[in-house]
PDB file of C-alpha atoms in Angstrom:
ATOM      1  CA  ASN A  30      -3.621 -73.370  -1.429  1.00 51.00           C
ATOM      2  CA  GLY A  31      -6.065 -71.230  -3.345  1.00 49.00           C
ATOM      3  CA  SER A  32      -5.875 -67.974  -5.179  1.00 46.00           C
ATOM      4  CA  THR A  33      -8.140 -65.620  -7.000  1.00 43.00           C
ATOM      5  CA  GLY A  34      -8.469 -66.932 -10.522  1.00 42.00           C
ATOM      6  CA  SER A  35      -8.189 -64.808 -13.633  1.00 40.00           C
ATOM      7  CA  ASP A  36     -10.875 -66.799 -15.472  1.00 43.00           C
ATOM      8  CA  ALA A  37     -13.672 -65.333 -13.379  1.00 48.00           C
ATOM      9  CA  PRO A  38     -13.114 -62.324 -11.141  1.00 49.00           C
ATOM     10  CA  GLY A  39     -13.549 -63.169  -7.469  1.00 56.00           C
ATOM     11  CA  GLU A  40     -13.591 -66.935  -8.072  1.00 60.00           C
ATOM     12  CA  LEU A  41     -11.569 -68.915  -5.550  1.00 63.00           C
ATOM     13  CA  LEU A  42      -9.334 -71.661  -6.835  1.00 64.00           C
ATOM     14  CA  GLY A  43      -7.990 -74.378  -4.604  1.00 72.00           C
ATOM     15  CA  THR A  44      -9.155 -77.010  -2.174  1.00 89.00           C
ATOM     16  CA  PRO A  45     -11.609 -75.269   0.176  1.00 94.00           C
ATOM     17  CA  ALA A  46     -10.406 -76.862   3.439  1.00 95.00           C
ATOM     18  CA  TYR A  47      -6.885 -75.509   2.858  1.00 96.00           C
ATOM     19  CA  LEU A  48      -7.846 -71.897   2.094  1.00 96.00           C
ATOM     20  CA  SER A  49      -6.656 -69.424   4.706  1.00 96.00           C
ATOM     21  CA  PRO A  50      -9.027 -66.958   6.363  1.00 95.00           C
ATOM     22  CA  GLU A  51      -7.511 -64.070   4.407  1.00 95.00           C
ATOM     23  CA  GLN A  52      -8.240 -65.877   1.146  1.00 93.00           C
ATOM     24  CA  LEU A  53     -11.898 -66.100   2.176  1.00 93.00           C
ATOM     25  CA  SER A  54     -12.208 -62.521   3.385  1.00 86.00           C
ATOM     26  CA  GLY A  55     -13.359 -61.152   0.025  1.00 79.00           C
ATOM     27  CA  GLY A  56     -10.177 -59.296  -0.839  1.00 76.00           C
ATOM     28  CA  THR A  57     -10.150 -57.166   2.320  1.00 78.00           C
ATOM     29  CA  LYS A  58      -6.887 -58.677   3.591  1.00 80.00           C
ATOM     30  CA  PRO A  59      -3.602 -59.111   1.714  1.00 84.00           C
ATOM     31  CA  ILE A  60      -2.710 -62.638   0.643  1.00 91.00           C
ATOM     32  CA  ASP A  61       0.940 -63.564   0.897  1.00 94.00           C
ATOM     33  CA  ARG A  62       3.184 -66.505   1.772  1.00 96.00           C
ATOM     34  CA  ARG A  63       1.457 -66.881   5.139  1.00 97.00           C
ATOM     35  CA  ALA A  64      -1.512 -68.379   3.248  1.00 96.00           C
ATOM     36  CA  ASP A  65       0.824 -71.181   2.163  1.00 97.00           C
ATOM     37  CA  VAL A  66       1.970 -71.657   5.770  1.00 98.00           C
ATOM     38  CA  TYR A  67      -1.705 -72.006   6.702  1.00 98.00           C
ATOM     39  CA  ALA A  68      -2.299 -74.658   4.010  1.00 97.00           C
ATOM     40  CA  VAL A  69       0.742 -76.684   5.112  1.00 98.00           C
ATOM     41  CA  GLY A  70      -0.401 -76.339   8.732  1.00 98.00           C
ATOM     42  CA  VAL A  71      -3.833 -77.740   7.790  1.00 98.00           C
ATOM     43  CA  SER A  72      -2.100 -80.646   6.036  1.00 98.00           C
ATOM     44  CA  LEU A  73       0.011 -81.355   9.135  1.00 98.00           C
ATOM     45  CA  PHE A  74      -3.058 -81.095  11.394  1.00 98.00           C
ATOM     46  CA  GLU A  75      -4.833 -83.605   9.142  1.00 98.00           C
ATOM     47  CA  ALA A  76      -1.871 -85.993   9.172  1.00 98.00           C
ATOM     48  CA  LEU A  77      -1.723 -85.905  12.981  1.00 98.00           C
ATOM     49  CA  ALA A  78      -5.457 -85.875  13.787  1.00 98.00           C
ATOM     50  CA  PHE A  79      -6.736 -87.987  10.884  1.00 97.00           C
ATOM     51  CA  ARG A  80      -9.188 -85.202  10.057  1.00 97.00           C
ATOM     52  CA  LYS A  81      -9.079 -81.615   8.878  1.00 98.00           C
ATOM     53  CA  PRO A  82      -9.358 -78.843  11.471  1.00 98.00           C
ATOM     54  CA  PHE A  83     -12.561 -77.566   9.862  1.00 97.00           C
ATOM     55  CA  GLU A  84     -15.189 -79.790   8.308  1.00 96.00           C
ATOM     56  CA  ALA A  85     -18.712 -78.916   7.215  1.00 96.00           C
ATOM     57  CA  PRO A  86     -21.383 -80.349   4.916  1.00 96.00           C
ATOM     58  CA  THR A  87     -21.361 -77.393   2.511  1.00 95.00           C
ATOM     59  CA  ARG A  88     -18.722 -75.089   1.086  1.00 95.00           C
ATOM     60  CA  GLN A  89     -20.371 -72.021   2.659  1.00 95.00           C
ATOM     61  CA  ALA A  90     -20.519 -73.690   6.089  1.00 97.00           C
ATOM     62  CA  LEU A  91     -16.860 -74.684   5.729  1.00 97.00           C
ATOM     63  CA  PHE A  92     -15.897 -71.109   4.876  1.00 96.00           C
ATOM     64  CA  ARG A  93     -17.835 -69.811   7.897  1.00 96.00           C
ATOM     65  CA  ALA A  94     -16.029 -72.320  10.120  1.00 97.00           C
ATOM     66  CA  ILE A  95     -12.608 -71.341   8.769  1.00 97.00           C
ATOM     67  CA  LEU A  96     -13.414 -67.663   9.314  1.00 95.00           C
ATOM     68  CA  SER A  97     -15.048 -67.827  12.722  1.00 94.00           C
ATOM     69  CA  GLU A  98     -14.523 -71.085  14.622  1.00 95.00           C
ATOM     70  CA  ARG A  99     -11.538 -72.226  16.618  1.00 94.00           C
ATOM     71  CA  PRO A 100      -9.949 -75.446  15.399  1.00 96.00           C
ATOM     72  CA  PRO A 101     -10.311 -78.393  17.767  1.00 97.00           C
ATOM     73  CA  ASP A 102      -7.488 -79.097  20.187  1.00 96.00           C
ATOM     74  CA  LEU A 103      -5.092 -81.366  18.315  1.00 97.00           C
ATOM     75  CA  ARG A 104      -4.096 -83.142  21.532  1.00 97.00           C
ATOM     76  CA  ARG A 105      -7.706 -84.078  22.256  1.00 97.00           C
ATOM     77  CA  LEU A 106      -7.965 -85.668  18.817  1.00 98.00           C
ATOM     78  CA  ASN A 107      -4.605 -87.431  19.150  1.00 98.00           C
ATOM     79  CA  PRO A 108      -3.203 -87.661  22.698  1.00 98.00           C
ATOM     80  CA  ASN A 109       0.119 -88.894  21.268  1.00 98.00           C
ATOM     81  CA  VAL A 110       0.858 -85.413  19.890  1.00 98.00           C
ATOM     82  CA  GLY A 111       3.218 -83.527  22.180  1.00 97.00           C
ATOM     83  CA  LYS A 112       2.398 -80.103  23.568  1.00 96.00           C
ATOM     84  CA  ASP A 113       5.087 -78.293  21.558  1.00 97.00           C
ATOM     85  CA  LEU A 114       4.026 -79.906  18.288  1.00 98.00           C
ATOM     86  CA  ALA A 115       0.398 -78.989  18.982  1.00 97.00           C
ATOM     87  CA  ILE A 116       1.452 -75.367  19.602  1.00 97.00           C
ATOM     88  CA  VAL A 117       3.476 -75.276  16.370  1.00 98.00           C
ATOM     89  CA  VAL A 118       0.511 -76.568  14.355  1.00 98.00           C
ATOM     90  CA  ALA A 119      -1.862 -74.136  16.100  1.00 97.00           C
ATOM     91  CA  VAL A 120       0.388 -71.199  15.205  1.00 97.00           C
ATOM     92  CA  ALA A 121       0.590 -72.385  11.590  1.00 98.00           C
ATOM     93  CA  ILE A 122      -3.228 -72.401  11.298  1.00 98.00           C
ATOM     94  CA  GLU A 123      -3.789 -69.222  13.306  1.00 96.00           C
ATOM     95  CA  LYS A 124      -6.636 -67.156  11.828  1.00 95.00           C
ATOM     96  CA  ASP A 125      -4.731 -63.888  12.240  1.00 94.00           C
ATOM     97  CA  ALA A 126      -1.967 -63.967   9.635  1.00 95.00           C
ATOM     98  CA  ASN A 127       0.134 -61.647  11.801  1.00 95.00           C
ATOM     99  CA  ARG A 128       0.180 -64.274  14.578  1.00 95.00           C
ATOM    100  CA  ARG A 129       0.941 -67.108  12.130  1.00 96.00           C
ATOM    101  CA  TYR A 130       4.476 -68.094  11.102  1.00 97.00           C
ATOM    102  CA  GLN A 131       5.648 -65.377   8.747  1.00 96.00           C
ATOM    103  CA  THR A 132       7.514 -67.783   6.458  1.00 97.00           C
ATOM    104  CA  ALA A 133       7.615 -71.495   5.751  1.00 97.00           C
ATOM    105  CA  LEU A 134      11.233 -71.407   6.944  1.00 98.00           C
ATOM    106  CA  ASP A 135      10.103 -70.138  10.381  1.00 97.00           C
ATOM    107  CA  PHE A 136       7.534 -72.951  10.501  1.00 98.00           C
ATOM    108  CA  ALA A 137      10.123 -75.544   9.431  1.00 98.00           C
ATOM    109  CA  GLU A 138      12.581 -74.280  12.042  1.00 98.00           C
ATOM    110  CA  ASP A 139      10.089 -74.818  14.852  1.00 98.00           C
ATOM    111  CA  LEU A 140       9.274 -78.283  13.501  1.00 98.00           C
ATOM    112  CA  ARG A 141      13.007 -79.039  13.528  1.00 98.00           C
ATOM    113  CA  ARG A 142      13.164 -77.831  17.129  1.00 97.00           C
ATOM    114  CA  VAL A 143      10.295 -80.151  18.087  1.00 97.00           C
ATOM    115  CA  ALA A 144      12.079 -83.103  16.468  1.00 97.00           C
ATOM    116  CA  ALA A 145      15.341 -82.197  18.235  1.00 98.00           C
ATOM    117  CA  TYR A 146      13.607 -81.683  21.622  1.00 96.00           C
ATOM    118  CA  GLU A 147      14.727 -78.052  21.652  1.00 96.00           C
ATOM    119  CA  PRO A 148      12.578 -75.147  22.915  1.00 95.00           C
ATOM    120  CA  ILE A 149      10.218 -73.860  20.235  1.00 96.00           C
ATOM    121  CA  ARG A 150       9.844 -70.174  19.399  1.00 94.00           C
ATOM    122  CA  ALA A 151       6.062 -70.251  19.007  1.00 91.00           C
ATOM    123  CA  ARG A 152       3.862 -69.565  21.984  1.00 80.00           C
ATOM    124  CA  PRO A 153       0.164 -70.272  22.355  1.00 63.00           C
ATOM    125  CA  PRO A 154      -2.101 -67.225  22.409  1.00 57.00           C
ATOM    126  CA  GLY A 155      -2.531 -65.709  25.855  1.00 56.00           C
ATOM    127  CA  VAL A 156      -5.779 -65.158  27.712  1.00 59.00           C
ATOM    128  CA  ALA A 157      -6.191 -61.594  26.403  1.00 56.00           C
ATOM    129  CA  THR A 158      -5.756 -62.722  22.787  1.00 50.00           C
ATOM    130  CA  ARG A 159      -8.293 -65.522  23.247  1.00 50.00           C
ATOM    131  CA  VAL A 160     -10.804 -63.152  24.886  1.00 61.00           C
ATOM    132  CA  VAL A 161     -10.488 -60.623  22.051  1.00 55.00           C
ATOM    133  CA  ALA A 162     -10.885 -63.392  19.456  1.00 52.00           C
ATOM    134  CA  TRP A 163     -13.983 -64.682  21.279  1.00 57.00           C
ATOM    135  CA  ALA A 164     -15.434 -61.167  21.436  1.00 65.00           C
ATOM    136  CA  ARG A 165     -14.941 -60.750  17.687  1.00 59.00           C
ATOM    137  CA  ARG A 166     -16.618 -64.087  16.975  1.00 58.00           C
ATOM    138  CA  LYS A 167     -19.462 -63.530  19.436  1.00 69.00           C
ATOM    139  CA  ALA A 168     -19.939 -59.755  19.299  1.00 71.00           C
ATOM    140  CA  VAL A 169     -23.509 -59.752  20.658  1.00 80.00           C
ATOM    141  CA  ALA A 170     -22.679 -62.028  23.594  1.00 76.00           C
ATOM    142  CA  ALA A 171     -19.547 -59.980  24.340  1.00 71.00           C
ATOM    143  CA  ALA A 172     -21.521 -56.726  24.300  1.00 78.00           C
ATOM    144  CA  LEU A 173     -24.139 -58.185  26.640  1.00 77.00           C
ATOM    145  CA  LEU A 174     -21.477 -59.515  28.986  1.00 79.00           C
ATOM    146  CA  ALA A 175     -19.711 -56.137  29.005  1.00 75.00           C
ATOM    147  CA  ALA A 176     -23.022 -54.386  29.783  1.00 74.00           C
ATOM    148  CA  VAL A 177     -23.700 -56.776  32.684  1.00 73.00           C
ATOM    149  CA  VAL A 178     -20.187 -56.296  34.084  1.00 76.00           C
ATOM    150  CA  LEU A 179     -20.471 -52.513  33.797  1.00 79.00           C
ATOM    151  CA  ALA A 180     -23.887 -52.568  35.494  1.00 78.00           C
ATOM    152  CA  LEU A 181     -22.504 -54.698  38.333  1.00 79.00           C
ATOM    153  CA  VAL A 182     -19.463 -52.479  38.778  1.00 81.00           C
ATOM    154  CA  GLY A 183     -21.661 -49.380  38.620  1.00 81.00           C
ATOM    155  CA  GLY A 184     -24.065 -50.879  41.145  1.00 83.00           C
ATOM    156  CA  LEU A 185     -21.242 -51.738  43.532  1.00 84.00           C
ATOM    157  CA  ALA A 186     -19.736 -48.255  43.221  1.00 79.00           C
TER     158      ALA A 186
END
């Protein structure tokens, strides 16, 4: 996990691959215990997939990936990972801290449920959430697509 250091204002401390999106947002988002949930989620992803969810040749490229790319599907990287465990890990490394586990205890409880073959509380993001996330990442493409759809609907009307 990383934090803003007191030695140099604005300097990030910590291992870059484990920094949460809010830690990389330049102080525009609050950093709380959910950043630690993210870091543990990245560690679990790495243990299960044998690679980190975001990898890049430079620190800046890594930060861009953490901020804007979706992590790869854990089950594609390791088919032995069950669906519920993949969902739990995905929620732990969710970019939106409000959609992430709110505490490490919540995260641990769902992991316990996976181990006990009980229903998990976490749910994967729905279609609407994924579309909004895509539109935020690809604003120009989303605007063009919306313009085309509106033109088609207008033309049909």
